[in-house]
Structure formats: structure tokens, C-alpha cells
GROMACS .gro file of C-alpha atoms in nm:
model
  393
    1MET     CA    1   0.000   0.000   0.000
    2LEU     CA    2   0.098   0.364  -0.025
    3ARG     CA    3   0.152   0.551   0.301
    4VAL     CA    4   0.101   0.927   0.280
    5GLY     CA    5   0.161   1.178   0.557
    6LEU     CA    6  -0.072   1.478   0.556
    7THR     CA    7  -0.010   1.783   0.771
    8GLY     CA    8  -0.067   2.155   0.790
    9GLY     CA    9  -0.101   2.428   1.047
   10ILE     CA   10  -0.421   2.489   1.236
   11GLY     CA   11  -0.669   2.666   1.009
   12SER     CA   12  -0.488   2.564   0.689
   13GLY     CA   13  -0.772   2.348   0.560
   14LYS     CA   14  -0.598   2.015   0.614
   15SER     CA   15  -0.925   1.851   0.718
   16ALA     CA   16  -1.089   1.961   0.392
   17VAL     CA   17  -0.805   1.795   0.201
   18ALA     CA   18  -0.843   1.477   0.408
   19GLY     CA   19  -1.217   1.474   0.343
   20ARG     CA   20  -1.169   1.505  -0.031
   21LEU     CA   21  -0.913   1.224  -0.030
   22VAL     CA   22  -1.168   1.001   0.145
   23GLU     CA   23  -1.416   1.083  -0.134
   24ARG     CA   24  -1.154   0.979  -0.390
   25GLY     CA   25  -1.100   0.645  -0.214
   26ALA     CA   26  -0.822   0.698   0.039
   27VAL     CA   27  -0.817   0.544   0.386
   28VAL     CA   28  -0.760   0.838   0.621
   29ILE     CA   29  -0.629   0.781   0.973
   30ASP     CA   30  -0.685   1.095   1.179
   31ALA     CA   31  -0.423   1.133   1.454
   32ASP     CA   32  -0.634   1.390   1.638
   33GLN     CA   33  -0.927   1.150   1.648
   34LEU     CA   34  -0.703   0.870   1.773
   35ALA     CA   35  -0.557   1.105   2.035
   36ARG     CA   36  -0.912   1.154   2.167
   37GLU     CA   37  -0.988   0.783   2.157
   38VAL     CA   38  -0.684   0.679   2.361
   39VAL     CA   39  -0.784   0.912   2.647
   40ALA     CA   40  -1.158   0.837   2.640
   41PRO     CA   41  -1.332   0.761   2.970
   42GLY     CA   42  -1.226   0.426   3.112
   43THR     CA   43  -0.900   0.401   2.916
   44GLU     CA   44  -0.553   0.350   3.057
   45GLY     CA   45  -0.451   0.662   2.870
   46LEU     CA   46  -0.693   0.882   3.061
   47ALA     CA   47  -0.586   0.730   3.393
   48GLU     CA   48  -0.224   0.812   3.314
   49VAL     CA   49  -0.310   1.171   3.215
   50VAL     CA   50  -0.495   1.220   3.544
   51GLY     CA   51  -0.201   1.070   3.730
   52ALA     CA   52   0.031   1.322   3.567
   53PHE     CA   53  -0.187   1.635   3.583
   54SER     CA   54  -0.448   1.559   3.858
   55ASP     CA   55  -0.825   1.548   3.826
   56ARG     CA   56  -0.824   1.918   3.738
   57VAL     CA   57  -0.821   1.802   3.376
   58LEU     CA   58  -1.154   1.616   3.411
   59ASP     CA   59  -1.496   1.763   3.349
   60ALA     CA   60  -1.806   1.701   3.562
   61ASP     CA   61  -1.877   1.374   3.379
   62GLY     CA   62  -1.529   1.234   3.433
   63ALA     CA   63  -1.419   1.288   3.072
   64LEU     CA   64  -1.107   1.474   2.971
   65ASP     CA   65  -1.152   1.851   2.974
   66ARG     CA   66  -0.936   1.927   2.675
   67ALA     CA   67  -0.954   2.303   2.724
   68ALA     CA   68  -0.833   2.274   3.083
   69LEU     CA   69  -0.553   2.040   2.977
   70ALA     CA   70  -0.453   2.277   2.696
   71ASP     CA   71  -0.428   2.565   2.943
   72LEU     CA   72  -0.187   2.357   3.151
   73VAL     CA   73   0.046   2.240   2.875
   74PHE     CA   74   0.059   2.506   2.602
   75ALA     CA   75   0.279   2.740   2.804
   76ASP     CA   76   0.472   2.463   2.981
   77GLU     CA   77   0.715   2.275   2.759
   78PRO     CA   78   0.798   1.997   3.011
   79ALA     CA   79   0.426   1.944   3.076
   80ARG     CA   80   0.355   1.923   2.704
   81ARG     CA   81   0.627   1.664   2.664
   82ARG     CA   82   0.482   1.456   2.949
   83LEU     CA   83   0.145   1.463   2.778
   84GLU     CA   84   0.296   1.368   2.442
   85ALA     CA   85   0.479   1.075   2.602
   86ILE     CA   86   0.146   0.944   2.730
   87ILE     CA   87  -0.051   0.989   2.409
   88HIS     CA   88   0.187   0.947   2.115
   89GLY     CA   89   0.288   0.587   2.180
   90ARG     CA   90  -0.075   0.482   2.204
   91VAL     CA   91  -0.165   0.672   1.889
   92ARG     CA   92   0.124   0.507   1.700
   93ALA     CA   93   0.014   0.161   1.812
   94ARG     CA   94  -0.344   0.224   1.701
   95THR     CA   95  -0.219   0.368   1.369
   96VAL     CA   96  -0.025   0.047   1.304
   97GLU     CA   97  -0.340  -0.158   1.369
   98LEU     CA   98  -0.554   0.050   1.133
   99THR     CA   99  -0.288   0.050   0.862
  100ALA     CA  100  -0.253  -0.327   0.881
  101ALA     CA  101  -0.631  -0.359   0.840
  102ALA     CA  102  -0.635  -0.159   0.516
  103ALA     CA  103  -0.649  -0.332   0.176
  104PRO     CA  104  -0.316  -0.421   0.012
  105ASP     CA  105  -0.381  -0.168  -0.266
  106ALA     CA  106  -0.497   0.112  -0.036
  107VAL     CA  107  -0.370   0.468  -0.027
  108VAL     CA  108  -0.344   0.521   0.349
  109VAL     CA  109  -0.330   0.887   0.449
  110ASN     CA  110  -0.213   0.968   0.800
  111ASP     CA  111  -0.358   1.306   0.900
  112VAL     CA  112  -0.100   1.423   1.156
  113PRO     CA  113  -0.101   1.787   1.273
  114LEU     CA  114   0.244   1.757   1.437
  115LEU     CA  115   0.409   1.547   1.166
  116ALA     CA  116   0.699   1.789   1.119
  117GLU     CA  117   0.742   1.853   1.489
  118VAL     CA  118   0.780   1.488   1.588
  119GLY     CA  119   0.998   1.384   1.292
  120LEU     CA  120   0.761   1.141   1.121
  121ALA     CA  121   0.823   1.249   0.760
  122PRO     CA  122   1.072   0.970   0.670
  123THR     CA  123   0.819   0.703   0.767
  124TYR     CA  124   0.591   0.781   0.469
  125HIS     CA  125   0.627   0.729   0.096
  126LEU     CA  126   0.512   1.089   0.044
  127VAL     CA  127   0.438   1.391   0.263
  128VAL     CA  128   0.169   1.643   0.167
  129VAL     CA  129   0.173   1.978   0.346
  130VAL     CA  130  -0.125   2.212   0.325
  131GLN     CA  131  -0.001   2.570   0.343
  132THR     CA  132  -0.210   2.883   0.389
  133ALA     CA  133  -0.113   3.241   0.469
  134VAL     CA  134  -0.140   3.323   0.840
  135HIS     CA  135  -0.392   3.604   0.795
  136ILE     CA  136  -0.627   3.364   0.615
  137ARG     CA  137  -0.584   3.103   0.888
  138LEU     CA  138  -0.664   3.362   1.155
  139ALA     CA  139  -0.982   3.461   0.974
  140ARG     CA  140  -1.087   3.094   0.936
  141LEU     CA  141  -1.026   3.018   1.303
  142ALA     CA  142  -1.238   3.315   1.406
  143ARG     CA  143  -1.515   3.225   1.160
  144ASP     CA  144  -1.523   2.846   1.199
  145ARG     CA  145  -1.413   2.791   1.559
  146GLY     CA  146  -1.503   3.118   1.728
  147MET     CA  147  -1.144   3.177   1.842
  148SER     CA  148  -1.025   3.517   1.949
  149ARG     CA  149  -0.734   3.655   1.749
  150ALA     CA  150  -0.503   3.618   2.051
  151GLU     CA  151  -0.601   3.253   2.103
  152ALA     CA  152  -0.562   3.173   1.733
  153GLN     CA  153  -0.218   3.335   1.725
  154ARG     CA  154  -0.116   3.137   2.032
  155ARG     CA  155  -0.225   2.809   1.871
  156ILE     CA  156  -0.041   2.891   1.548
  157ALA     CA  157   0.276   2.988   1.737
  158ALA     CA  158   0.271   2.657   1.929
  159GLN     CA  159   0.310   2.462   1.602
  160ALA     CA  160   0.595   2.441   1.352
  161ASP     CA  161   0.623   2.741   1.124
  162ASP     CA  162   0.565   2.726   0.749
  163ALA     CA  163   0.935   2.690   0.670
  164ARG     CA  164   0.975   2.386   0.893
  165ARG     CA  165   0.671   2.214   0.745
  166ALA     CA  166   0.779   2.302   0.389
  167ALA     CA  167   1.116   2.137   0.454
  168VAL     CA  168   0.946   1.796   0.489
  169ALA     CA  169   0.697   1.847   0.205
  170ASP     CA  170   0.713   1.639  -0.111
  171VAL     CA  171   0.391   1.814  -0.211
  172LEU     CA  172   0.323   2.171  -0.096
  173LEU     CA  173  -0.048   2.227  -0.148
  174THR     CA  174  -0.151   2.593  -0.122
  175ASN     CA  175  -0.507   2.644   0.001
  176GLU     CA  176  -0.594   3.011  -0.034
  177GLY     CA  177  -0.879   2.998  -0.286
  178THR     CA  178  -1.225   2.844  -0.301
  179LEU     CA  179  -1.325   2.496  -0.189
  180ASP     CA  180  -1.382   2.398  -0.553
  181GLU     CA  181  -1.027   2.504  -0.636
  182LEU     CA  182  -0.894   2.301  -0.345
  183HIS     CA  183  -1.092   1.995  -0.456
  184ALA     CA  184  -0.958   2.026  -0.811
  185THR     CA  185  -0.602   2.037  -0.678
  186VAL     CA  186  -0.657   1.733  -0.457
  187ASP     CA  187  -0.822   1.543  -0.743
  188ALA     CA  188  -0.521   1.608  -0.965
  189LEU     CA  189  -0.285   1.493  -0.690
  190TRP     CA  190  -0.490   1.176  -0.646
  191GLY     CA  191  -0.514   1.083  -1.012
  192ASP     CA  192  -0.174   1.195  -1.136
  193ARG     CA  193   0.046   1.095  -0.845
  194LEU     CA  194  -0.104   0.897  -0.557
  195VAL     CA  195  -0.284   0.626  -0.754
  196PRO     CA  196   0.004   0.549  -0.993
  197PHE     CA  197   0.252   0.573  -0.704
  198GLU     CA  198   0.058   0.307  -0.512
  199THR     CA  199   0.043   0.084  -0.819
  200ASN     CA  200   0.417   0.119  -0.874
  201VAL     CA  201   0.499   0.038  -0.511
  202ARG     CA  202   0.275  -0.270  -0.515
  203HIS     CA  203   0.421  -0.400  -0.842
  204ARG     CA  204   0.781  -0.305  -0.756
  205ARG     CA  205   0.795  -0.079  -1.061
  206ALA     CA  206   1.036   0.213  -1.094
  207VAL     CA  207   0.981   0.527  -1.301
  208ARG     CA  208   1.218   0.559  -1.598
  209LEU     CA  209   1.285   0.859  -1.821
  210HIS     CA  210   1.372   0.755  -2.175
  211GLN     CA  211   1.408   1.100  -2.328
  212VAL     CA  212   1.673   1.349  -2.221
  213ARG     CA  213   1.535   1.689  -2.127
  214LEU     CA  214   1.767   1.921  -1.942
  215ALA     CA  215   1.610   2.126  -1.665
  216ASP     CA  216   1.747   2.456  -1.545
  217PRO     CA  217   1.934   2.438  -1.213
  218ASP     CA  218   1.684   2.386  -0.932
  219PRO     CA  219   1.790   2.516  -0.589
  220THR     CA  220   1.552   2.266  -0.427
  221TRP     CA  221   1.737   1.961  -0.560
  222PRO     CA  222   1.958   1.931  -0.247
  223ARG     CA  223   1.651   1.956  -0.022
  224GLN     CA  224   1.471   1.694  -0.229
  225TYR     CA  225   1.775   1.469  -0.195
  226ALA     CA  226   1.778   1.522   0.182
  227ARG     CA  227   1.417   1.406   0.213
  228LEU     CA  228   1.485   1.100  -0.004
  229ALA     CA  229   1.798   1.015   0.193
  230ASP     CA  230   1.606   1.038   0.522
  231ARG     CA  231   1.347   0.799   0.379
  232ILE     CA  232   1.616   0.555   0.265
  233ARG     CA  233   1.793   0.580   0.601
  234HIS     CA  234   1.470   0.499   0.783
  235ALA     CA  235   1.394   0.208   0.549
  236ILE     CA  236   1.729   0.032   0.597
  237ALA     CA  237   1.761   0.089   0.973
  238PRO     CA  238   1.925  -0.039   1.185
  239ALA     CA  239   2.189  -0.063   0.912
  240ASP     CA  240   2.398   0.256   0.918
  241LEU     CA  241   2.519   0.294   0.559
  242ARG     CA  242   2.666   0.599   0.390
  243ILE     CA  243   2.432   0.787   0.157
  244ASP     CA  244   2.552   1.059  -0.084
  245HIS     CA  245   2.397   1.299  -0.332
  246ILE     CA  246   2.585   1.250  -0.659
  247GLY     CA  247   2.542   1.338  -1.025
  248SER     CA  248   2.456   1.669  -1.186
  249THR     CA  249   2.176   1.764  -0.944
  250ALA     CA  250   2.441   1.759  -0.669
  251VAL     CA  251   2.642   2.034  -0.845
  252ALA     CA  252   2.505   2.382  -0.782
  253GLY     CA  253   2.425   2.584  -1.094
  254LEU     CA  254   2.443   2.289  -1.334
  255ALA     CA  255   2.152   2.213  -1.566
  256ALA     CA  256   2.056   1.847  -1.551
  257LYS     CA  257   1.796   1.586  -1.618
  258ASP     CA  258   1.542   1.621  -1.339
  259VAL     CA  259   1.654   1.296  -1.179
  260ILE     CA  260   1.804   1.280  -0.830
  261ASP     CA  261   2.111   1.052  -0.829
  262ILE     CA  262   2.188   0.893  -0.493
  263GLN     CA  263   2.470   0.660  -0.394
  264LEU     CA  264   2.417   0.402  -0.120
  265SER     CA  265   2.740   0.243   0.006
  266VAL     CA  266   2.741  -0.126   0.098
  267PRO     CA  267   3.017  -0.360   0.221
  268SER     CA  268   2.960  -0.598  -0.072
  269LEU     CA  269   2.713  -0.650  -0.355
  270ALA     CA  270   2.581  -0.952  -0.170
  271ASP     CA  271   2.473  -0.707   0.102
  272ALA     CA  272   2.281  -0.511  -0.163
  273ASP     CA  273   2.050  -0.805  -0.229
  274GLY     CA  274   1.791  -0.983  -0.019
  275VAL     CA  275   1.663  -0.793   0.284
  276LEU     CA  276   1.814  -0.459   0.187
  277ALA     CA  277   1.661  -0.467  -0.160
  278GLU     CA  278   1.319  -0.558  -0.016
  279ARG     CA  279   1.330  -0.278   0.238
  280LEU     CA  280   1.417  -0.027  -0.030
  281ALA     CA  281   1.134  -0.153  -0.250
  282ASP     CA  282   0.887  -0.131   0.039
  283ALA     CA  283   0.994   0.230   0.091
  284GLY     CA  284   0.926   0.315  -0.274
  285PHE     CA  285   1.269   0.246  -0.426
  286PRO     CA  286   1.235  -0.082  -0.621
  287ARG     CA  287   1.532  -0.246  -0.786
  288LEU     CA  288   1.552  -0.219  -1.163
  289PRO     CA  289   1.563  -0.562  -1.328
  290GLY     CA  290   1.872  -0.687  -1.506
  291GLU     CA  291   2.244  -0.642  -1.455
  292TRP     CA  292   2.387  -0.293  -1.409
  293TRP     CA  293   2.740  -0.158  -1.421
  294ASP     CA  294   2.940   0.158  -1.479
  295SER     CA  295   3.185   0.205  -1.765
  296PRO     CA  296   3.542   0.184  -1.628
  297ARG     CA  297   3.770   0.489  -1.628
  298PRO     CA  298   4.000   0.486  -1.812
  299ALA     CA  299   3.828   0.272  -2.073
  300GLY     CA  300   3.940  -0.083  -2.131
  301GLY     CA  301   3.907  -0.236  -1.785
  302GLY     CA  302   3.638  -0.466  -1.656
  303ARG     CA  303   3.289  -0.346  -1.585
  304TRP     CA  304   3.221  -0.181  -1.249
  305ALA     CA  305   2.925  -0.381  -1.120
  306LYS     CA  306   2.654  -0.219  -0.908
  307ARG     CA  307   2.287  -0.250  -0.823
  308LEU     CA  308   2.044   0.012  -0.949
  309HIS     CA  309   1.715   0.109  -0.788
  310GLY     CA  310   1.467   0.372  -0.898
  311SER     CA  311   1.169   0.555  -0.755
  312ALA     CA  312   0.807   0.441  -0.768
  313ASP     CA  313   0.694   0.804  -0.743
  314PRO     CA  314   0.583   0.917  -1.091
  315ALA     CA  315   0.665   1.279  -1.009
  316ARG     CA  316   1.013   1.227  -0.863
  317PRO     CA  317   1.246   1.008  -1.071
  318VAL     CA  318   1.547   0.878  -0.880
  319HIS     CA  319   1.852   0.671  -0.967
  320LEU     CA  320   1.972   0.496  -0.652
  321HIS     CA  321   2.315   0.350  -0.725
  322VAL     CA  322   2.417   0.082  -0.476
  323ARG     CA  323   2.794   0.046  -0.488
  324VAL     CA  324   3.057  -0.120  -0.276
  325THR     CA  325   3.238   0.120  -0.043
  326GLY     CA  326   3.586   0.197  -0.177
  327SER     CA  327   3.524   0.039  -0.518
  328PRO     CA  328   3.636   0.225  -0.833
  329GLY     CA  329   3.280   0.315  -0.934
  330TRP     CA  330   3.200   0.438  -0.583
  331ARG     CA  331   3.511   0.656  -0.572
  332TYR     CA  332   3.459   0.787  -0.924
  333ALA     CA  333   3.106   0.909  -0.852
  334LEU     CA  334   3.226   1.114  -0.554
  335LEU     CA  335   3.537   1.242  -0.733
  336MET     CA  336   3.346   1.365  -1.038
  337ARG     CA  337   3.093   1.544  -0.822
  338ASP     CA  338   3.353   1.717  -0.608
  339HIS     CA  339   3.576   1.814  -0.900
  340LEU     CA  340   3.287   1.970  -1.090
  341ARG     CA  341   3.185   2.156  -0.776
  342ALA     CA  342   3.538   2.294  -0.741
  343ASP     CA  343   3.623   2.374  -1.107
  344PRO     CA  344   3.393   2.630  -1.276
  345ASP     CA  345   3.569   2.591  -1.613
  346GLN     CA  346   3.505   2.218  -1.631
  347ARG     CA  347   3.155   2.271  -1.502
  348SER     CA  348   3.090   2.511  -1.790
  349ALA     CA  349   3.247   2.271  -2.040
  350TYR     CA  350   3.033   1.986  -1.914
  351LEU     CA  351   2.719   2.198  -1.935
  352LEU     CA  352   2.795   2.290  -2.296
  353LEU     CA  353   2.847   1.923  -2.382
  354LYS     CA  354   2.523   1.821  -2.210
  355ARG     CA  355   2.324   2.077  -2.406
  356GLU     CA  356   2.475   1.975  -2.738
  357LEU     CA  357   2.412   1.606  -2.674
  358ALA     CA  358   2.060   1.659  -2.543
  359ALA     CA  359   1.978   1.828  -2.873
  360SER     CA  360   2.146   1.567  -3.093
  361ALA     CA  361   2.097   1.244  -2.888
  362PRO     CA  362   1.779   1.281  -2.684
  363ASP     CA  363   1.753   0.907  -2.621
  364SER     CA  364   1.886   0.830  -2.271
  365GLY     CA  365   2.108   0.542  -2.380
  366ALA     CA  366   2.265   0.732  -2.670
  367TYR     CA  367   2.309   1.041  -2.451
  368ALA     CA  368   2.500   0.845  -2.186
  369THR     CA  369   2.724   0.673  -2.442
  370ALA     CA  370   2.804   0.999  -2.620
  371LYS     CA  371   2.940   1.148  -2.298
  372ASP     CA  372   3.200   0.872  -2.253
  373PRO     CA  373   3.493   1.039  -2.437
  374TRP     CA  374   3.454   1.359  -2.236
  375PHE     CA  375   3.440   1.164  -1.911
  376ASP     CA  376   3.755   0.971  -2.000
  377GLU     CA  377   3.940   1.303  -2.023
  378GLU     CA  378   3.762   1.448  -1.719
  379HIS     CA  379   3.868   1.147  -1.515
  380LEU     CA  380   4.235   1.232  -1.576
  381ARG     CA  381   4.180   1.598  -1.486
  382ALA     CA  382   3.992   1.501  -1.173
  383GLU     CA  383   4.261   1.259  -1.061
  384GLU     CA  384   4.525   1.529  -1.103
  385TRP     CA  385   4.307   1.766  -0.901
  386ALA     CA  386   4.265   1.504  -0.628
  387VAL     CA  387   4.642   1.462  -0.595
  388ARG     CA  388   4.700   1.836  -0.596
  389THR     CA  389   4.437   1.912  -0.333
  390GLY     CA  390   4.467   1.599  -0.118
  391TRP     CA  391   4.103   1.508  -0.190
  392ARG     CA  392   3.960   1.206  -0.015
  393PRO     CA  393   3.614   1.053  -0.072
   0.00000   0.00000   0.00000
């Protein structure tokens, strides 16, 4: 199944997005609702809350007085953390149960207000953040919940700011128009990305780009890599393997195919198979079928074997190169990246070559082969640079 994290600040319209996803066919697990369930009357959760904060947090019927509890914890960081320790573990356990009960081809959306704050982003295949200007959120909270401006501002300030949420967003969904406009945006996300993503994950199918189209340098490429690397790191835990951003998207200012190249370092290629490959596939990075290798530098040696995984996300192509730590191909990928970062002349020369070849050899296979002579020469320049500068991978 596909696991999607959905979050957004209070008043952003996150619930409207969740509701529309349910209409499209998603299974939505609402963390706020679960947080209420685990402290309902008669539960162990409520007993523990009372033990921590006294019966001042109960109403006349013996149920949790959420307003009274909020008054106690919002301005008291240690108190809030005590409350979170009581509730979050129970919510996680219930979330696991509900996820396991969903159909194998489900799109399971976890509606989590504090997703960014508690570091859950790497646990999902995709994170959707609903973002809305603060002045619109304030107006909505006054209109829909009867909050005073001061109370609404206090609630907003208690959550992560827009920048922190945007940092974990694979999809940043702006909700500042009409409900119909929001529904149209969610429908497009569902049909164009979520449904095919789920199908690809289930069938272990990676997205491939067969035509070369150079994109202008994108300053978000490093941040996109960081989110992908966090997801990979979570998937392979407890293994602690080196992960690097490589290729053209790792070189600032360089036009490139809009594909994030990532290198995962393993002790041996045998370690790249079996459990590791399955965990990567489960996380949305299935292995590409067949045998894969890099062309040796200089030409004439034996092939540099590797494993190659891709991304099941139709909107974010990835090449995940799994190479043995210290092997020639592993070293070469890091050396080329660092030399191009350090040498503006060679960076410019490479960019000119890429543009010429993209125009004359738009097929991916022909494009890669046509670059070989330049890379043979670049390898020699990079090795000289490494000796001169004392570079180490």
C-alpha cells in the first residue's frame, strides 16, 4: 500500500483535504481522532493523564476537559512533553493496527497535525503539506471555531512554522482559494500521483525517463535529496550505511535531467541483495531488473558492477546507485561530483556538452554513451586535481 503523511497548520484546511481524499477512495487515519480515543473515559490513557496532571483536567462527567488540559500544557514545555509521552505511543500503536487492516492496494493517508514537529516524515512514501497564509488562517479560526485573534495566534505559534513544514513536504499544497479550487487540486494529486505511485509500489515498478530533457538548475534539488535520503535511512535501519547525493543535481548551478542521483554504500554487492533490496522496494525504491554496471575509467578495464534502484513516485524520478564502499565506481562518482563543484571551467564545459548532446541524442542510452569520451578526459583531470588538493572521498 501507499503511506502518505498529511499535515498543515491549524486553520490551513488540512481537514478539507483529508475529506476530499476520502471521497476519492483513500483510507484516512486521523491522529487527532485517535488522540481523543486513547484518552476516552475508562482508558488506561486517561488514567495516566490524570495521574500526571491531577483530576483538574476532568470535566463534571469524568471525561477529559481538553480546554483545561490545553491551558496547563501550552505554556509549559515539560508538561507538554509529558502529555505527548502518554498519548503518542498509544496513537502510534493504534495507527499500526488500522494501517494493517487496510487493503493491500490502499492509499493510506495519516492526518498528523504535528508530523513535522515529531519527525515522522521519513516514515511515509510521500508527505503532503497544506499551506495557507497566516492572515487567512486567523480569519478561518475566528469564523469556523469562534477563536479570538489572541487565542488563534497562540495556537499557530505553538506549532511548527511554514518553513519547517515546507522542509518535509514532497507536495506543498496551497489552500488560499475556493473549496472547488482546493478539490480540483486534490483530485489532480490523487489521479496523477497517488494512484500510480501506489500501483508502482505494489508491483515493484520504478519510473524511468527515456528522453533526455535538461532542466534549469533547481535550488531545491539538495533539499529533495535530503528528504529522499532520510526515507532511505529509515527504510534500511538499523543498518547505518553511507548515503551521498551524486550526479549533476548535486552540483550547484548545473543544468541536468530532473533525476536525483543517490549513492548508497554497501560492504559488498551480496549485502545489496535480499533484505536490503526488499526494504528499499517497500519504501518506494524498487530495484531495476537486469544487470547494471558503470563504464570503467579509463576505458578498457572490466565493468564496475553495481545494483540500481529507482523511484516508484511518478513525479520524482530517482537513480539509486548501490555500490561497494571503496570500489572504483563508488570513488569515481564522488570524485566527479567534487571536481565539478570545485572547477567552474570544467563545469561550464560539461554543461555545454550536455546541451549539445541533449539536442542531438535525446535518447537516454545514446546520450550516456556519447558522454564517454569527455568523461575519459575528465577522469584524468579530476585525478590530477585530487592529488593536488589531497582530496579524499
